[in-house]
PDB file of C-alpha atoms in Angstrom:
ATOM      1  CA  UNK N   1     113.638 101.385  87.966  1.00  0.00           C
ATOM      2  CA  UNK N   2     113.545 105.106  88.253  1.00  0.00           C
ATOM      3  CA  UNK N   3     110.003 106.299  89.004  1.00  0.00           C
ATOM      4  CA  UNK N   4     108.446 109.695  88.458  1.00  0.00           C
ATOM      5  CA  UNK N   5     108.794 111.690  91.756  1.00  0.00           C
ATOM      6  CA  UNK N   6     106.870 114.592  90.599  1.00  0.00           C
ATOM      7  CA  UNK N   7     103.392 113.509  91.417  1.00  0.00           C
ATOM      8  CA  UNK N   8     102.282 115.913  94.438  1.00  0.00           C
ATOM      9  CA  UNK N   9      99.967 113.207  95.740  1.00  0.00           C
ATOM     10  CA  UNK N  10      99.817 109.481  95.893  1.00  0.00           C
ATOM     11  CA  UNK N  11      97.125 108.441  93.444  1.00  0.00           C
ATOM     12  CA  UNK N  12      95.527 105.057  94.489  1.00  0.00           C
ATOM     13  CA  UNK N  13      93.189 103.379  92.159  1.00  0.00           C
ATOM     14  CA  UNK N  14      90.869 100.540  92.041  1.00  0.00           C
ATOM     15  CA  UNK N  15      89.534  98.627  88.987  1.00  0.00           C
ATOM     16  CA  UNK N  16      87.309 100.838  87.030  1.00  0.00           C
ATOM     17  CA  UNK N  17      88.684 104.243  88.142  1.00  0.00           C
ATOM     18  CA  UNK N  18      88.974 106.926  85.301  1.00  0.00           C
ATOM     19  CA  UNK N  19      92.500 107.963  85.404  1.00  0.00           C
ATOM     20  CA  UNK N  20      92.416 110.122  82.177  1.00  0.00           C
ATOM     21  CA  UNK N  21      92.889 113.343  83.948  1.00  0.00           C
ATOM     22  CA  UNK N  22      96.029 112.290  85.527  1.00  0.00           C
ATOM     23  CA  UNK N  23      97.822 111.389  82.441  1.00  0.00           C
ATOM     24  CA  UNK N  24      98.899 114.455  80.226  1.00  0.00           C
ATOM     25  CA  UNK N  25      97.156 114.188  76.809  1.00  0.00           C
ATOM     26  CA  UNK N  26      99.663 116.679  75.155  1.00  0.00           C
ATOM     27  CA  UNK N  27     102.533 114.206  75.546  1.00  0.00           C
ATOM     28  CA  UNK N  28     103.155 110.841  73.975  1.00  0.00           C
ATOM     29  CA  UNK N  29     102.469 108.033  76.511  1.00  0.00           C
ATOM     30  CA  UNK N  30     102.273 104.432  76.738  1.00  0.00           C
ATOM     31  CA  UNK N  31     100.135 102.180  78.906  1.00  0.00           C
ATOM     32  CA  UNK N  32     101.589  99.585  81.032  1.00  0.00           C
ATOM     33  CA  UNK N  33     100.159  96.962  83.415  1.00  0.00           C
ATOM     34  CA  UNK N  34      96.908  97.903  85.200  1.00  0.00           C
ATOM     35  CA  UNK N  35      95.650 100.422  82.551  1.00  0.00           C
ATOM     36  CA  UNK N  36      93.377 100.056  79.582  1.00  0.00           C
ATOM     37  CA  UNK N  37      92.275 102.662  76.973  1.00  0.00           C
ATOM     38  CA  UNK N  38      88.790 103.016  75.657  1.00  0.00           C
ATOM     39  CA  UNK N  39      87.876 105.155  72.602  1.00  0.00           C
ATOM     40  CA  UNK N  40      84.272 106.699  72.163  1.00  0.00           C
ATOM     41  CA  UNK N  41      82.724 108.885  69.495  1.00  0.00           C
ATOM     42  CA  UNK N  42      84.510 107.732  66.549  1.00  0.00           C
ATOM     43  CA  UNK N  43      88.003 107.793  68.233  1.00  0.00           C
ATOM     44  CA  UNK N  44      87.637 111.478  69.299  1.00  0.00           C
ATOM     45  CA  UNK N  45      87.276 110.923  73.052  1.00  0.00           C
ATOM     46  CA  UNK N  46      89.809 108.648  74.823  1.00  0.00           C
ATOM     47  CA  UNK N  47      89.118 107.252  78.416  1.00  0.00           C
ATOM     48  CA  UNK N  48      91.979 105.376  80.370  1.00  0.00           C
ATOM     49  CA  UNK N  49      90.542 103.066  83.040  1.00  0.00           C
ATOM     50  CA  UNK N  50      92.527 101.217  85.755  1.00  0.00           C
ATOM     51  CA  UNK N  51      91.995  97.292  85.624  1.00  0.00           C
ATOM     52  CA  UNK N  52      93.755  96.645  88.951  1.00  0.00           C
ATOM     53  CA  UNK N  53      94.201  98.083  92.415  1.00  0.00           C
ATOM     54  CA  UNK N  54      97.351  99.929  93.340  1.00  0.00           C
ATOM     55  CA  UNK N  55      99.257 103.296  92.905  1.00  0.00           C
ATOM     56  CA  UNK N  56      99.324 105.086  89.459  1.00  0.00           C
ATOM     57  CA  UNK N  57     102.896 105.786  88.736  1.00  0.00           C
ATOM     58  CA  UNK N  58     105.049 106.821  85.553  1.00  0.00           C
ATOM     59  CA  UNK N  59     108.251 105.468  84.363  1.00  0.00           C
ATOM     60  CA  UNK N  60     109.610 107.624  81.430  1.00  0.00           C
ATOM     61  CA  UNK N  61     106.797 107.686  79.028  1.00  0.00           C
ATOM     62  CA  UNK N  62     104.895 104.597  80.313  1.00  0.00           C
ATOM     63  CA  UNK N  63     102.244 104.927  82.988  1.00  0.00           C
ATOM     64  CA  UNK N  64     101.087 101.853  84.975  1.00  0.00           C
ATOM     65  CA  UNK N  65      99.452 100.623  88.148  1.00  0.00           C
ATOM     66  CA  UNK N  66     101.911  99.563  90.855  1.00  0.00           C
ATOM     67  CA  UNK N  67     100.599  96.782  93.086  1.00  0.00           C
ATOM     68  CA  UNK N  68     101.809  94.664  96.076  1.00  0.00           C
ATOM     69  CA  UNK N  69     101.688  91.141  95.215  1.00  0.00           C
ATOM     70  CA  UNK N  70     101.167  88.776  98.176  1.00  0.00           C
ATOM     71  CA  UNK N  71     103.488  85.994  96.784  1.00  0.00           C
ATOM     72  CA  UNK N  72     107.036  86.503  95.516  1.00  0.00           C
ATOM     73  CA  UNK N  73     107.914  84.827  92.041  1.00  0.00           C
ATOM     74  CA  UNK N  74     111.613  84.516  91.318  1.00  0.00           C
ATOM     75  CA  UNK N  75     112.998  86.167  88.475  1.00  0.00           C
ATOM     76  CA  UNK N  76     116.590  86.014  86.939  1.00  0.00           C
ATOM     77  CA  UNK N  77     118.732  88.711  88.272  1.00  0.00           C
ATOM     78  CA  UNK N  78     116.588  89.500  91.146  1.00  0.00           C
ATOM     79  CA  UNK N  79     118.484  90.507  94.398  1.00  0.00           C
ATOM     80  CA  UNK N  80     116.968  88.726  97.239  1.00  0.00           C
ATOM     81  CA  UNK N  81     117.562  88.111 101.144  1.00  0.00           C
ATOM     82  CA  UNK N  82     117.436  84.457 101.828  1.00  0.00           C
ATOM     83  CA  UNK N  83     117.375  82.243 104.968  1.00  0.00           C
ATOM     84  CA  UNK N  84     119.460  78.914 104.913  1.00  0.00           C
ATOM     85  CA  UNK N  85     117.446  76.042 105.916  1.00  0.00           C
ATOM     86  CA  UNK N  86     119.981  73.122 105.681  1.00  0.00           C
ATOM     87  CA  UNK N  87     122.899  71.533 103.859  1.00  0.00           C
ATOM     88  CA  UNK N  88     121.555  69.294 100.963  1.00  0.00           C
ATOM     89  CA  UNK N  89     124.837  67.727  99.920  1.00  0.00           C
ATOM     90  CA  UNK N  90     127.842  68.465  97.785  1.00  0.00           C
ATOM     91  CA  UNK N  91     128.069  68.999  94.012  1.00  0.00           C
ATOM     92  CA  UNK N  92     131.574  69.762  92.226  1.00  0.00           C
ATOM     93  CA  UNK N  93     133.526  70.066  95.472  1.00  0.00           C
ATOM     94  CA  UNK N  94     131.164  72.631  97.099  1.00  0.00           C
ATOM     95  CA  UNK N  95     128.500  72.380  99.709  1.00  0.00           C
ATOM     96  CA  UNK N  96     124.994  72.970  98.364  1.00  0.00           C
ATOM     97  CA  UNK N  97     122.435  74.711 100.742  1.00  0.00           C
ATOM     98  CA  UNK N  98     118.627  74.885 100.617  1.00  0.00           C
ATOM     99  CA  UNK N  99     117.585  78.503 100.968  1.00  0.00           C
ATOM    100  CA  UNK N 100     114.105  79.985 101.686  1.00  0.00           C
ATOM    101  CA  UNK N 101     113.561  83.320  99.628  1.00  0.00           C
ATOM    102  CA  UNK N 102     109.624  83.278 100.456  1.00  0.00           C
ATOM    103  CA  UNK N 103     108.756  81.997  96.912  1.00  0.00           C
ATOM    104  CA  UNK N 104     106.745  78.934  95.794  1.00  0.00           C
ATOM    105  CA  UNK N 105     109.839  76.754  96.072  1.00  0.00           C
ATOM    106  CA  UNK N 106     113.140  76.729  98.080  1.00  0.00           C
ATOM    107  CA  UNK N 107     116.460  77.572  96.190  1.00  0.00           C
ATOM    108  CA  UNK N 108     119.735  76.167  96.052  1.00  0.00           C
ATOM    109  CA  UNK N 109     122.957  77.882  96.521  1.00  0.00           C
ATOM    110  CA  UNK N 110     126.455  76.429  96.342  1.00  0.00           C
ATOM    111  CA  UNK N 111     129.279  77.475  98.635  1.00  0.00           C
ATOM    112  CA  UNK N 112     131.423  77.984  95.428  1.00  0.00           C
ATOM    113  CA  UNK N 113     128.975  80.640  94.268  1.00  0.00           C
ATOM    114  CA  UNK N 114     130.829  83.188  96.133  1.00  0.00           C
ATOM    115  CA  UNK N 115     133.560  85.747  95.065  1.00  0.00           C
ATOM    116  CA  UNK N 116     136.944  84.060  95.589  1.00  0.00           C
ATOM    117  CA  UNK N 117     135.557  80.636  96.873  1.00  0.00           C
ATOM    118  CA  UNK N 118     137.372  77.629  96.092  1.00  0.00           C
ATOM    119  CA  UNK N 119     137.059  74.002  97.145  1.00  0.00           C
ATOM    120  CA  UNK N 120     139.453  74.533  99.990  1.00  0.00           C
ATOM    121  CA  UNK N 121     138.404  77.989 100.701  1.00  0.00           C
ATOM    122  CA  UNK N 122     134.653  78.308 100.860  1.00  0.00           C
ATOM    123  CA  UNK N 123     132.025  79.625 103.335  1.00  0.00           C
ATOM    124  CA  UNK N 124     130.017  77.181 105.701  1.00  0.00           C
ATOM    125  CA  UNK N 125     126.523  77.983 106.935  1.00  0.00           C
ATOM    126  CA  UNK N 126     124.324  76.680 109.670  1.00  0.00           C
ATOM    127  CA  UNK N 127     120.405  76.702 109.520  1.00  0.00           C
ATOM    128  CA  UNK N 128     118.936  80.268 110.012  1.00  0.00           C
ATOM    129  CA  UNK N 129     122.049  82.005 108.298  1.00  0.00           C
ATOM    130  CA  UNK N 130     121.048  85.235 106.440  1.00  0.00           C
ATOM    131  CA  UNK N 131     122.451  85.672 102.788  1.00  0.00           C
ATOM    132  CA  UNK N 132     122.131  88.335 100.165  1.00  0.00           C
ATOM    133  CA  UNK N 133     122.161  86.736  96.898  1.00  0.00           C
ATOM    134  CA  UNK N 134     120.958  87.089  93.175  1.00  0.00           C
ATOM    135  CA  UNK N 135     118.788  84.699  91.213  1.00  0.00           C
ATOM    136  CA  UNK N 136     120.570  83.120  88.422  1.00  0.00           C
ATOM    137  CA  UNK N 137     117.956  80.526  87.368  1.00  0.00           C
ATOM    138  CA  UNK N 138     114.207  80.910  87.821  1.00  0.00           C
ATOM    139  CA  UNK N 139     113.771  77.226  88.152  1.00  0.00           C
ATOM    140  CA  UNK N 140     111.197  76.392  85.370  1.00  0.00           C
ATOM    141  CA  UNK N 141     111.926  72.612  85.752  1.00  0.00           C
ATOM    142  CA  UNK N 142     114.107  72.563  88.923  1.00  0.00           C
ATOM    143  CA  UNK N 143     114.250  74.762  92.078  1.00  0.00           C
ATOM    144  CA  UNK N 144     115.620  78.312  91.510  1.00  0.00           C
ATOM    145  CA  UNK N 145     119.358  78.828  91.988  1.00  0.00           C
ATOM    146  CA  UNK N 146     121.150  81.554  93.781  1.00  0.00           C
ATOM    147  CA  UNK N 147     124.631  83.120  93.459  1.00  0.00           C
ATOM    148  CA  UNK N 148     126.571  85.421  95.543  1.00  0.00           C
ATOM    149  CA  UNK N 149     128.993  86.572  92.778  1.00  0.00           C
ATOM    150  CA  UNK N 150     128.487  89.734  90.791  1.00  0.00           C
ATOM    151  CA  UNK N 151     126.282  89.705  87.844  1.00  0.00           C
ATOM    152  CA  UNK N 152     125.587  91.538  84.566  1.00  0.00           C
ATOM    153  CA  UNK N 153     123.575  94.065  86.251  1.00  0.00           C
ATOM    154  CA  UNK N 154     126.293  94.821  88.687  1.00  0.00           C
ATOM    155  CA  UNK N 155     128.630  96.804  86.539  1.00  0.00           C
ATOM    156  CA  UNK N 156     130.663  99.232  88.494  1.00  0.00           C
ATOM    157  CA  UNK N 157     130.486  97.570  91.790  1.00  0.00           C
ATOM    158  CA  UNK N 158     133.965  96.401  93.061  1.00  0.00           C
ATOM    159  CA  UNK N 159     134.701  92.826  93.217  1.00  0.00           C
ATOM    160  CA  UNK N 160     135.638  91.851  96.916  1.00  0.00           C
ATOM    161  CA  UNK N 161     136.563  88.431  98.094  1.00  0.00           C
ATOM    162  CA  UNK N 162     134.000  86.728 100.183  1.00  0.00           C
ATOM    163  CA  UNK N 163     136.252  86.674 103.219  1.00  0.00           C
ATOM    164  CA  UNK N 164     136.798  90.407 103.401  1.00  0.00           C
ATOM    165  CA  UNK N 165     133.133  90.543 104.434  1.00  0.00           C
ATOM    166  CA  UNK N 166     132.974  93.648 101.844  1.00  0.00           C
ATOM    167  CA  UNK N 167     131.424  91.707  99.017  1.00  0.00           C
ATOM    168  CA  UNK N 168     128.291  92.942  97.462  1.00  0.00           C
ATOM    169  CA  UNK N 169     126.623  89.628  98.048  1.00  0.00           C
ATOM    170  CA  UNK N 170     127.167  87.187 100.925  1.00  0.00           C
ATOM    171  CA  UNK N 171     126.238  86.292 104.604  1.00  0.00           C
ATOM    172  CA  UNK N 172     124.349  89.049 106.539  1.00  0.00           C
ATOM    173  CA  UNK N 173     125.680  89.047 110.008  1.00  0.00           C
ATOM    174  CA  UNK N 174     123.647  90.388 112.865  1.00  0.00           C
ATOM    175  CA  UNK N 175     121.047  92.955 112.233  1.00  0.00           C
ATOM    176  CA  UNK N 176     117.379  92.705 112.012  1.00  0.00           C
ATOM    177  CA  UNK N 177     115.102  91.242 109.462  1.00  0.00           C
ATOM    178  CA  UNK N 178     111.855  92.763 108.616  1.00  0.00           C
ATOM    179  CA  UNK N 179     109.241  91.321 106.236  1.00  0.00           C
ATOM    180  CA  UNK N 180     107.893  94.199 103.786  1.00  0.00           C
ATOM    181  CA  UNK N 181     105.457  94.661 100.932  1.00  0.00           C
ATOM    182  CA  UNK N 182     106.781  93.571  97.624  1.00  0.00           C
ATOM    183  CA  UNK N 183     105.855  96.953  96.183  1.00  0.00           C
ATOM    184  CA  UNK N 184     107.781  98.803  98.825  1.00  0.00           C
ATOM    185  CA  UNK N 185     110.809  96.637  98.343  1.00  0.00           C
ATOM    186  CA  UNK N 186     110.881  97.748  94.551  1.00  0.00           C
ATOM    187  CA  UNK N 187     110.479 101.243  95.486  1.00  0.00           C
ATOM    188  CA  UNK N 188     113.652 101.044  97.961  1.00  0.00           C
ATOM    189  CA  UNK N 189     115.504  99.521  95.165  1.00  0.00           C
ATOM    190  CA  UNK N 190     115.053 102.459  93.026  1.00  0.00           C
ATOM    191  CA  UNK N 191     117.820 105.024  92.753  1.00  0.00           C
ATOM    192  CA  UNK N 192     115.413 107.695  93.591  1.00  0.00           C
ATOM    193  CA  UNK N 193     114.249 106.395  96.985  1.00  0.00           C
ATOM    194  CA  UNK N 194     113.450 109.452  98.907  1.00  0.00           C
ATOM    195  CA  UNK N 195     113.330 107.678 102.345  1.00  0.00           C
ATOM    196  CA  UNK N 196     116.702 106.058 102.041  1.00  0.00           C
ATOM    197  CA  UNK N 197     118.261 109.209 100.763  1.00  0.00           C
ATOM    198  CA  UNK N 198     117.018 110.941 103.900  1.00  0.00           C
ATOM    199  CA  UNK N 199     118.162 108.138 106.155  1.00  0.00           C
ATOM    200  CA  UNK N 200     121.606 108.054 104.537  1.00  0.00           C
ATOM    201  CA  UNK N 201     122.678 110.627 107.045  1.00  0.00           C
ATOM    202  CA  UNK N 202     122.591 107.905 109.681  1.00  0.00           C
ATOM    203  CA  UNK N 203     125.225 105.214 110.288  1.00  0.00           C
ATOM    204  CA  UNK N 204     123.658 101.844 109.114  1.00  0.00           C
ATOM    205  CA  UNK N 205     123.736  99.160 106.359  1.00  0.00           C
ATOM    206  CA  UNK N 206     120.695  97.811 104.761  1.00  0.00           C
ATOM    207  CA  UNK N 207     120.072  94.912 102.360  1.00  0.00           C
ATOM    208  CA  UNK N 208     116.764  95.125 100.347  1.00  0.00           C
ATOM    209  CA  UNK N 209     115.481  92.022  98.613  1.00  0.00           C
ATOM    210  CA  UNK N 210     113.134  92.019  95.883  1.00  0.00           C
ATOM    211  CA  UNK N 211     111.420  89.103  97.565  1.00  0.00           C
ATOM    212  CA  UNK N 212     110.092  91.420 100.343  1.00  0.00           C
ATOM    213  CA  UNK N 213     112.773  91.183 103.041  1.00  0.00           C
ATOM    214  CA  UNK N 214     114.537  94.042 104.542  1.00  0.00           C
ATOM    215  CA  UNK N 215     117.810  93.673 106.554  1.00  0.00           C
ATOM    216  CA  UNK N 216     118.863  96.552 108.797  1.00  0.00           C
ATOM    217  CA  UNK N 217     122.216  96.668 110.867  1.00  0.00           C
ATOM    218  CA  UNK N 218     122.880  99.647 113.044  1.00  0.00           C
ATOM    219  CA  UNK N 219     125.191 100.343 115.856  1.00  0.00           C
ATOM    220  CA  UNK N 220     122.244 101.211 118.146  1.00  0.00           C
ATOM    221  CA  UNK N 221     118.923  99.558 118.597  1.00  0.00           C
ATOM    222  CA  UNK N 222     117.311 103.082 118.696  1.00  0.00           C
ATOM    223  CA  UNK N 223     118.596 103.682 115.022  1.00  0.00           C
ATOM    224  CA  UNK N 224     117.182 100.292 113.829  1.00  0.00           C
ATOM    225  CA  UNK N 225     113.694 100.993 115.088  1.00  0.00           C
ATOM    226  CA  UNK N 226     113.836 104.513 113.608  1.00  0.00           C
ATOM    227  CA  UNK N 227     114.914 103.106 110.202  1.00  0.00           C
ATOM    228  CA  UNK N 228     112.362 100.552 110.101  1.00  0.00           C
ATOM    229  CA  UNK N 229     109.599 102.787 111.179  1.00  0.00           C
ATOM    230  CA  UNK N 230     110.531 105.436 108.537  1.00  0.00           C
ATOM    231  CA  UNK N 231     110.711 102.931 105.728  1.00  0.00           C
ATOM    232  CA  UNK N 232     107.323 101.331 106.634  1.00  0.00           C
ATOM    233  CA  UNK N 233     105.606 104.886 107.242  1.00  0.00           C
ATOM    234  CA  UNK N 234     107.022 106.025 103.728  1.00  0.00           C
ATOM    235  CA  UNK N 235     104.606 103.748 101.753  1.00  0.00           C
ATOM    236  CA  UNK N 236     101.601 106.294 102.352  1.00  0.00           C
ATOM    237  CA  UNK N 237     103.432 109.610 102.231  1.00  0.00           C
ATOM    238  CA  UNK N 238     104.478 112.075  99.453  1.00  0.00           C
ATOM    239  CA  UNK N 239     108.225 112.876  98.966  1.00  0.00           C
ATOM    240  CA  UNK N 240     107.952 116.073 100.941  1.00  0.00           C
ATOM    241  CA  UNK N 241     105.990 114.345 103.709  1.00  0.00           C
ATOM    242  CA  UNK N 242     108.913 111.488 103.736  1.00  0.00           C
ATOM    243  CA  UNK N 243     111.524 114.090 104.045  1.00  0.00           C
ATOM    244  CA  UNK N 244     109.650 116.011 106.949  1.00  0.00           C
ATOM    245  CA  UNK N 245     108.861 112.516 108.705  1.00  0.00           C
ATOM    246  CA  UNK N 246     112.487 111.320 108.530  1.00  0.00           C
ATOM    247  CA  UNK N 247     114.006 114.507 109.938  1.00  0.00           C
ATOM    248  CA  UNK N 248     111.568 114.607 112.724  1.00  0.00           C
ATOM    249  CA  UNK N 249     112.322 110.995 113.765  1.00  0.00           C
ATOM    250  CA  UNK N 250     116.044 111.597 113.604  1.00  0.00           C
ATOM    251  CA  UNK N 251     115.828 114.800 115.686  1.00  0.00           C
ATOM    252  CA  UNK N 252     113.659 113.112 118.384  1.00  0.00           C
ATOM    253  CA  UNK N 253     116.030 109.981 118.705  1.00  0.00           C
ATOM    254  CA  UNK N 254     119.194 112.120 118.659  1.00  0.00           C
ATOM    255  CA  UNK N 255     117.746 114.314 121.493  1.00  0.00           C
ATOM    256  CA  UNK N 256     116.689 111.153 123.502  1.00  0.00           C
ATOM    257  CA  UNK N 257     120.125 109.628 123.131  1.00  0.00           C
ATOM    258  CA  UNK N 258     121.753 112.752 124.051  1.00  0.00           C
ATOM    259  CA  UNK N 259     119.435 113.003 127.179  1.00  0.00           C
ATOM    260  CA  UNK N 260     120.294 109.464 128.049  1.00  0.00           C
ATOM    261  CA  UNK N 261     124.044 110.137 127.751  1.00  0.00           C
ATOM    262  CA  UNK N 262     123.900 113.210 129.995  1.00  0.00           C
ATOM    263  CA  UNK N 263     122.033 111.092 132.560  1.00  0.00           C
ATOM    264  CA  UNK N 264     124.794 108.519 132.564  1.00  0.00           C
ATOM    265  CA  UNK N 265     127.544 111.088 132.882  1.00  0.00           C
ATOM    266  CA  UNK N 266     125.591 112.491 135.995  1.00  0.00           C
ATOM    267  CA  UNK N 267     125.264 109.138 137.507  1.00  0.00           C
ATOM    268  CA  UNK N 268     129.000 108.464 137.054  1.00  0.00           C
ATOM    269  CA  UNK N 269     129.819 111.747 138.694  1.00  0.00           C
ATOM    270  CA  UNK N 270     127.780 111.056 141.776  1.00  0.00           C
ATOM    271  CA  UNK N 271     129.535 107.672 142.242  1.00  0.00           C
TER     272      UNK N 271
END
């Protein structure tokens, strides 16, 4: 979802706040979740009130309140980071694993639901393994179902065999897992994420789950800490503040790493 990045300041609202002045009256607009319109004086005066707490945001011509839900509810085609709990059994020649995605119920994931997987050539997981997957069934009657194959919303992404370790979905090896607010995870998945754009100058891998899990893999622990802190700090900053914050963190970390490298060279020369 592409959000409006032109708001100079983050606008936080609570139920009952009058947000009329923030929404341009001269342009056509729609009201989404968290906003309610009231008309007074025979329809001449319009007042727009917030009905829930969160950030006031705009998506195209729709204004809405963006809030952080505490519990994730799986929805079809959501991209999620899951933790394998155990092997449930077999089905259709494949192993079926129970995966925790932080929702009300655990999910099932078949070892055949991977690009290029066959009955003879399929991945095997142990408890604690991290996987990046998409939800293919919300589980109205049964538990939700996951898949690590490309879906209808993945057009343009190259199809890679699971064994190449270059597939869009699959096992996440190494790295660090961080729990983040659901609202922040949705912002990071936006193509216009300012913090990820600034961080892209660093060498690292990241997997963002709509379920509020963030996986970071970098060559150096200093970069992992930097990336995690930058992402968490970005929640309360404007676009320009985010850019300045990331550039400052990157500069400090690189200077410290260079200083450490120089100290190591001096020590080696003395030996």
